[in-house]
């Protein structure tokens, strides 16, 4: 490395860290807005988020950054592909080339718009009032199309939006994976729903909030979520947010009459957070310091929520502690019955509460609707009707209202329409592939889970996935870790193995 290259690289890093700090300040304002802020702060907060978003964007697309990237290209090209400087150059170049296509005024307008539509939606959903968001959704669809057009030409208008969350994927490739998955899922759902449903009445007894939270915290401490670099707060729609490597926060919500809600959202968000906490600390403030794709991120949250948190070994270990914490609710319930209850498969209305078997059918409905809206094959006015028709045909349940229908997900009311949902299902597929690789390396993992020990699994995930941050793209990472691309078969095998023990799938 030449001395000039060294100073150019240092200048680039310093600039990127400043931009990251501006964005992180925005993340903290957003966290405050969704956990602490009184409702009166809404208008000003929306403006503040828009200002920070625009400043971060403008500083990043500054031609000076483009020049530094050009000047550093010869150096980056001499390095091995997996060298940290090569990866930093590659990822920054990719982000720069994308963001530079988006006009600054659009960014500011868009950020401001999101806080307006989000705010209206938080009231429209409980009031079951689709009309309140109808025109805003139309506006969002216009924005989303306009945004996609900045990145043309493309085969499908959703391609740039999908690529942004799940780099390397397109509408056509996702459709192909989803078609294969659907063909294999539908018979499993049919076989299970033909049998008597599991009794889950015990999870609907009264569980006081403080004890629910304490139980969840005990588990994620065992998992390895580091509370010296994290915290948990209450919110309406749980999420994880990274402020920096030393501050990765999670949020949850509690329903005192539905035990699953808080616990599994806690395990889920802790999975996202452990990924972020496990990224190489020397990447902090740089574009490498984030999970590499929506799909890979979701593979980690779903691993800790479902593959681990809904496993028999997990409940063999934790059920006595749960029973001791909630003796009046659970003294008459066996560990087996409880394990069955938290794995109850039943077609339902709400995606975030759906079981592992039907969950992906919820995602496919949203993905198809996003594509149809973006293509212009469907209008916002058709949304409630099409949504309900798809639930009736795909899941056999008809939403009684829009609150539990097309108004249920935050995505279209807080971000662009498109590119948001496929990551959930890609994540489920990858979670089974990654876990198979972990078991191949460490067959002792299930027995350790049965003892409440997670170090081996957590260490393997850190080593193979977490530490790399965005150094490798999702397709590269899946290939490195599993030896293949994203596949449907390992996830189906996982479902058949697990639900074959709970239901007759012969
Ligand atoms: Zn998630």
mmCIF file of C-alpha atoms in Angstrom, residues 117-339:
data_model
loop_
_atom_site.group_PDB
_atom_site.id
_atom_site.type_symbol
_atom_site.label_atom_id
_atom_site.label_comp_id
_atom_site.label_asym_id
_atom_site.label_seq_id
_atom_site.Cartn_x
_atom_site.Cartn_y
_atom_site.Cartn_z
ATOM 1 C CA UNK A 117 -48.123 7.774 6.843
ATOM 2 C CA UNK A 118 -46.743 5.835 9.830
ATOM 3 C CA UNK A 119 -48.432 8.206 12.240
ATOM 4 C CA UNK A 120 -51.789 7.991 10.439
ATOM 5 C CA UNK A 121 -51.507 4.174 10.262
ATOM 6 C CA UNK A 122 -50.922 3.836 14.035
ATOM 7 C CA UNK A 123 -54.434 5.278 14.488
ATOM 8 C CA UNK A 124 -56.080 3.825 11.363
ATOM 9 C CA UNK A 125 -55.262 0.226 12.206
ATOM 10 C CA UNK A 126 -56.930 0.048 15.654
ATOM 11 C CA UNK A 127 -59.859 2.045 14.217
ATOM 12 C CA UNK A 128 -60.130 -0.431 11.311
ATOM 13 C CA UNK A 129 -60.164 2.562 8.974
ATOM 14 C CA UNK A 130 -58.700 1.759 5.548
ATOM 15 C CA UNK A 131 -60.096 5.004 4.162
ATOM 16 C CA UNK A 132 -57.816 6.981 6.469
ATOM 17 C CA UNK A 133 -54.727 5.582 4.723
ATOM 18 C CA UNK A 134 -56.104 5.016 1.205
ATOM 19 C CA UNK A 135 -54.754 8.207 -0.391
ATOM 20 C CA UNK A 136 -51.469 7.992 1.504
ATOM 21 C CA UNK A 137 -50.981 4.445 0.236
ATOM 22 C CA UNK A 138 -51.607 5.641 -3.321
ATOM 23 C CA UNK A 139 -48.976 8.293 -2.773
ATOM 24 C CA UNK A 140 -46.594 5.692 -1.375
ATOM 25 C CA UNK A 141 -47.115 3.495 -4.421
ATOM 26 C CA UNK A 142 -46.239 6.467 -6.648
ATOM 27 C CA UNK A 143 -43.128 7.151 -4.577
ATOM 28 C CA UNK A 144 -42.146 3.485 -4.642
ATOM 29 C CA UNK A 145 -42.449 3.277 -8.427
ATOM 30 C CA UNK A 146 -40.550 6.537 -8.829
ATOM 31 C CA UNK A 147 -37.841 5.250 -6.493
ATOM 32 C CA UNK A 148 -37.475 1.976 -8.425
ATOM 33 C CA UNK A 149 -37.232 3.913 -11.696
ATOM 34 C CA UNK A 150 -34.073 5.664 -10.468
ATOM 35 C CA UNK A 151 -32.286 2.295 -10.824
ATOM 36 C CA UNK A 152 -33.548 1.284 -14.271
ATOM 37 C CA UNK A 153 -33.320 -0.439 -16.635
ATOM 38 C CA UNK A 154 -34.556 -3.660 -15.041
ATOM 39 C CA UNK A 155 -36.478 -6.814 -15.963
ATOM 40 C CA UNK A 156 -39.122 -6.190 -13.303
ATOM 41 C CA UNK A 157 -39.858 -2.933 -11.524
ATOM 42 C CA UNK A 158 -39.519 -4.706 -8.142
ATOM 43 C CA UNK A 159 -35.990 -5.936 -8.973
ATOM 44 C CA UNK A 160 -34.094 -2.912 -7.625
ATOM 45 C CA UNK A 161 -36.222 -2.930 -4.459
ATOM 46 C CA UNK A 162 -35.650 -6.644 -3.868
ATOM 47 C CA UNK A 163 -31.957 -6.259 -4.650
ATOM 48 C CA UNK A 164 -31.645 -3.565 -2.010
ATOM 49 C CA UNK A 165 -32.820 -5.871 0.794
ATOM 50 C CA UNK A 166 -31.609 -9.165 -0.636
ATOM 51 C CA UNK A 167 -28.687 -8.459 -2.914
ATOM 52 C CA UNK A 168 -28.485 -10.800 -5.893
ATOM 53 C CA UNK A 169 -32.209 -11.664 -5.893
ATOM 54 C CA UNK A 170 -34.807 -10.599 -8.469
ATOM 55 C CA UNK A 171 -38.566 -10.910 -8.769
ATOM 56 C CA UNK A 172 -38.118 -13.902 -11.092
ATOM 57 C CA UNK A 173 -35.679 -15.775 -8.829
ATOM 58 C CA UNK A 174 -37.838 -15.202 -5.743
ATOM 59 C CA UNK A 175 -40.944 -16.321 -7.654
ATOM 60 C CA UNK A 176 -39.218 -19.570 -8.659
ATOM 61 C CA UNK A 177 -38.156 -20.336 -5.073
ATOM 62 C CA UNK A 178 -41.615 -19.462 -3.740
ATOM 63 C CA UNK A 179 -43.352 -21.691 -6.307
ATOM 64 C CA UNK A 180 -41.224 -24.670 -5.289
ATOM 65 C CA UNK A 181 -41.760 -23.969 -1.603
ATOM 66 C CA UNK A 182 -45.511 -23.519 -1.967
ATOM 67 C CA UNK A 183 -45.865 -26.845 -3.807
ATOM 68 C CA UNK A 184 -44.197 -28.623 -0.886
ATOM 69 C CA UNK A 185 -45.817 -26.662 1.926
ATOM 70 C CA UNK A 186 -49.449 -26.945 0.892
ATOM 71 C CA UNK A 187 -49.657 -30.772 1.372
ATOM 72 C CA UNK A 188 -48.006 -30.476 4.826
ATOM 73 C CA UNK A 189 -50.512 -27.805 5.882
ATOM 74 C CA UNK A 190 -53.373 -29.935 4.535
ATOM 75 C CA UNK A 191 -52.166 -33.056 6.399
ATOM 76 C CA UNK A 192 -51.859 -31.169 9.691
ATOM 77 C CA UNK A 193 -55.126 -29.264 9.488
ATOM 78 C CA UNK A 194 -57.008 -32.524 8.814
ATOM 79 C CA UNK A 195 -55.999 -33.635 12.346
ATOM 80 C CA UNK A 196 -57.370 -32.427 15.673
ATOM 81 C CA UNK A 197 -55.736 -29.086 16.599
ATOM 82 C CA UNK A 198 -53.254 -28.910 19.478
ATOM 83 C CA UNK A 199 -54.699 -27.552 22.724
ATOM 84 C CA UNK A 200 -53.052 -24.183 23.382
ATOM 85 C CA UNK A 201 -55.576 -22.871 25.898
ATOM 86 C CA UNK A 202 -52.839 -22.726 28.564
ATOM 87 C CA UNK A 203 -50.853 -20.033 26.698
ATOM 88 C CA UNK A 204 -54.000 -17.878 26.778
ATOM 89 C CA UNK A 205 -54.260 -17.809 30.560
ATOM 90 C CA UNK A 206 -53.264 -14.689 32.483
ATOM 91 C CA UNK A 207 -49.489 -14.111 32.595
ATOM 92 C CA UNK A 208 -48.469 -10.880 34.394
ATOM 93 C CA UNK A 209 -46.230 -8.600 32.359
ATOM 94 C CA UNK A 210 -43.286 -8.330 34.769
ATOM 95 C CA UNK A 211 -42.863 -12.106 35.024
ATOM 96 C CA UNK A 212 -43.128 -12.573 31.278
ATOM 97 C CA UNK A 213 -40.397 -9.996 30.708
ATOM 98 C CA UNK A 214 -38.149 -11.462 33.400
ATOM 99 C CA UNK A 215 -38.481 -14.970 31.948
ATOM 100 C CA UNK A 216 -37.569 -13.756 28.449
ATOM 101 C CA UNK A 217 -34.570 -11.801 29.741
ATOM 102 C CA UNK A 218 -33.219 -14.871 31.564
ATOM 103 C CA UNK A 219 -33.281 -16.845 28.335
ATOM 104 C CA UNK A 220 -31.657 -14.285 26.066
ATOM 105 C CA UNK A 221 -28.890 -13.848 28.641
ATOM 106 C CA UNK A 222 -28.310 -17.609 28.343
ATOM 107 C CA UNK A 223 -28.405 -17.267 24.547
ATOM 108 C CA UNK A 224 -25.531 -14.782 24.736
ATOM 109 C CA UNK A 225 -27.227 -11.432 24.042
ATOM 110 C CA UNK A 226 -24.821 -9.017 25.739
ATOM 111 C CA UNK A 227 -26.664 -6.595 28.024
ATOM 112 C CA UNK A 228 -23.547 -4.496 28.568
ATOM 113 C CA UNK A 229 -24.047 -3.593 24.891
ATOM 114 C CA UNK A 230 -27.818 -3.784 24.721
ATOM 115 C CA UNK A 231 -31.172 -3.206 26.392
ATOM 116 C CA UNK A 232 -34.822 -4.103 25.946
ATOM 117 C CA UNK A 233 -37.792 -1.714 25.956
ATOM 118 C CA UNK A 234 -41.502 -1.938 25.219
ATOM 119 C CA UNK A 235 -42.984 -0.825 21.901
ATOM 120 C CA UNK A 236 -46.038 -1.439 19.696
ATOM 121 C CA UNK A 237 -44.227 -3.268 16.862
ATOM 122 C CA UNK A 238 -41.038 -4.976 18.060
ATOM 123 C CA UNK A 239 -37.766 -4.468 16.202
ATOM 124 C CA UNK A 240 -34.009 -4.375 16.773
ATOM 125 C CA UNK A 241 -31.851 -1.314 16.194
ATOM 126 C CA UNK A 242 -28.094 -0.940 16.042
ATOM 127 C CA UNK A 243 -26.813 2.404 17.339
ATOM 128 C CA UNK A 244 -23.179 1.170 17.228
ATOM 129 C CA UNK A 245 -21.292 -2.013 18.073
ATOM 130 C CA UNK A 246 -21.527 -1.186 21.769
ATOM 131 C CA UNK A 247 -25.250 -0.398 21.708
ATOM 132 C CA UNK A 248 -27.603 -2.827 19.957
ATOM 133 C CA UNK A 249 -31.150 -2.527 21.312
ATOM 134 C CA UNK A 250 -34.213 -4.711 21.138
ATOM 135 C CA UNK A 251 -37.876 -3.976 21.748
ATOM 136 C CA UNK A 252 -40.838 -6.175 22.599
ATOM 137 C CA UNK A 253 -44.500 -6.035 23.538
ATOM 138 C CA UNK A 254 -46.524 -7.978 26.078
ATOM 139 C CA UNK A 255 -50.018 -9.429 25.897
ATOM 140 C CA UNK A 256 -50.938 -10.635 29.377
ATOM 141 C CA UNK A 257 -53.461 -13.063 27.872
ATOM 142 C CA UNK A 258 -51.227 -14.546 25.163
ATOM 143 C CA UNK A 259 -47.928 -15.868 26.450
ATOM 144 C CA UNK A 260 -46.285 -16.455 23.030
ATOM 145 C CA UNK A 261 -46.254 -12.814 21.986
ATOM 146 C CA UNK A 262 -43.584 -11.389 24.284
ATOM 147 C CA UNK A 263 -41.391 -14.457 24.638
ATOM 148 C CA UNK A 264 -41.035 -15.312 20.970
ATOM 149 C CA UNK A 265 -40.666 -11.703 19.851
ATOM 150 C CA UNK A 266 -37.934 -11.354 22.494
ATOM 151 C CA UNK A 267 -36.103 -14.452 21.227
ATOM 152 C CA UNK A 268 -36.573 -13.226 17.637
ATOM 153 C CA UNK A 269 -35.199 -9.723 18.195
ATOM 154 C CA UNK A 270 -32.369 -11.099 20.336
ATOM 155 C CA UNK A 271 -31.381 -13.215 17.313
ATOM 156 C CA UNK A 272 -31.175 -10.098 15.149
ATOM 157 C CA UNK A 273 -29.229 -8.308 17.881
ATOM 158 C CA UNK A 274 -26.713 -11.121 18.476
ATOM 159 C CA UNK A 275 -25.898 -10.991 14.760
ATOM 160 C CA UNK A 276 -25.168 -7.249 15.028
ATOM 161 C CA UNK A 277 -23.277 -7.625 18.324
ATOM 162 C CA UNK A 278 -21.134 -10.346 16.748
ATOM 163 C CA UNK A 279 -19.851 -8.233 13.849
ATOM 164 C CA UNK A 280 -16.106 -7.553 13.885
ATOM 165 C CA UNK A 281 -15.789 -4.461 16.129
ATOM 166 C CA UNK A 282 -13.117 -2.954 13.863
ATOM 167 C CA UNK A 283 -15.847 -2.445 11.221
ATOM 168 C CA UNK A 284 -17.784 -0.101 13.519
ATOM 169 C CA UNK A 285 -19.066 3.018 11.761
ATOM 170 C CA UNK A 286 -18.259 1.589 8.308
ATOM 171 C CA UNK A 287 -20.709 0.170 5.747
ATOM 172 C CA UNK A 288 -19.429 -3.334 6.597
ATOM 173 C CA UNK A 289 -20.900 -3.053 10.100
ATOM 174 C CA UNK A 290 -24.373 -4.345 9.389
ATOM 175 C CA UNK A 291 -25.980 -7.689 8.653
ATOM 176 C CA UNK A 292 -25.477 -8.521 5.006
ATOM 177 C CA UNK A 293 -29.092 -8.893 3.847
ATOM 178 C CA UNK A 294 -32.663 -8.964 5.071
ATOM 179 C CA UNK A 295 -32.761 -12.711 4.443
ATOM 180 C CA UNK A 296 -29.575 -13.530 6.349
ATOM 181 C CA UNK A 297 -30.720 -11.278 9.186
ATOM 182 C CA UNK A 298 -34.036 -13.055 9.371
ATOM 183 C CA UNK A 299 -32.299 -16.441 9.253
ATOM 184 C CA UNK A 300 -30.715 -15.528 12.575
ATOM 185 C CA UNK A 301 -33.840 -14.210 14.284
ATOM 186 C CA UNK A 302 -35.792 -17.275 13.160
ATOM 187 C CA UNK A 303 -33.002 -19.642 14.286
ATOM 188 C CA UNK A 304 -33.101 -18.346 17.851
ATOM 189 C CA UNK A 305 -36.894 -17.950 17.889
ATOM 190 C CA UNK A 306 -37.963 -21.185 16.207
ATOM 191 C CA UNK A 307 -35.252 -23.742 15.534
ATOM 192 C CA UNK A 308 -33.947 -23.270 19.088
ATOM 193 C CA UNK A 309 -36.757 -21.563 21.018
ATOM 194 C CA UNK A 310 -39.528 -23.896 19.878
ATOM 195 C CA UNK A 311 -37.475 -27.103 20.040
ATOM 196 C CA UNK A 312 -38.191 -30.027 22.346
ATOM 197 C CA UNK A 313 -34.699 -29.804 23.890
ATOM 198 C CA UNK A 314 -35.237 -26.130 24.724
ATOM 199 C CA UNK A 315 -38.515 -26.796 26.547
ATOM 200 C CA UNK A 316 -37.156 -29.885 28.295
ATOM 201 C CA UNK A 317 -34.653 -27.541 29.891
ATOM 202 C CA UNK A 318 -36.715 -24.365 30.429
ATOM 203 C CA UNK A 319 -40.167 -25.708 31.237
ATOM 204 C CA UNK A 320 -39.475 -26.388 34.960
ATOM 205 C CA UNK A 321 -38.308 -22.764 35.342
ATOM 206 C CA UNK A 322 -41.401 -21.517 33.506
ATOM 207 C CA UNK A 323 -43.657 -23.658 35.676
ATOM 208 C CA UNK A 324 -41.933 -22.360 38.808
ATOM 209 C CA UNK A 325 -42.482 -18.764 37.676
ATOM 210 C CA UNK A 326 -46.135 -19.360 36.754
ATOM 211 C CA UNK A 327 -47.307 -22.125 39.118
ATOM 212 C CA UNK A 328 -51.013 -21.255 39.106
ATOM 213 C CA UNK A 329 -51.116 -21.067 35.288
ATOM 214 C CA UNK A 330 -49.076 -24.191 34.501
ATOM 215 C CA UNK A 331 -49.122 -26.662 37.405
ATOM 216 C CA UNK A 332 -51.612 -28.877 35.518
ATOM 217 C CA UNK A 333 -49.712 -28.712 32.180
ATOM 218 C CA UNK A 334 -46.925 -31.099 31.136
ATOM 219 C CA UNK A 335 -43.772 -30.026 29.278
ATOM 220 C CA UNK A 336 -44.928 -32.080 26.295
ATOM 221 C CA UNK A 337 -48.316 -30.354 26.137
ATOM 222 C CA UNK A 338 -46.651 -26.963 26.394
ATOM 223 C CA UNK A 339 -44.160 -27.797 23.641
#
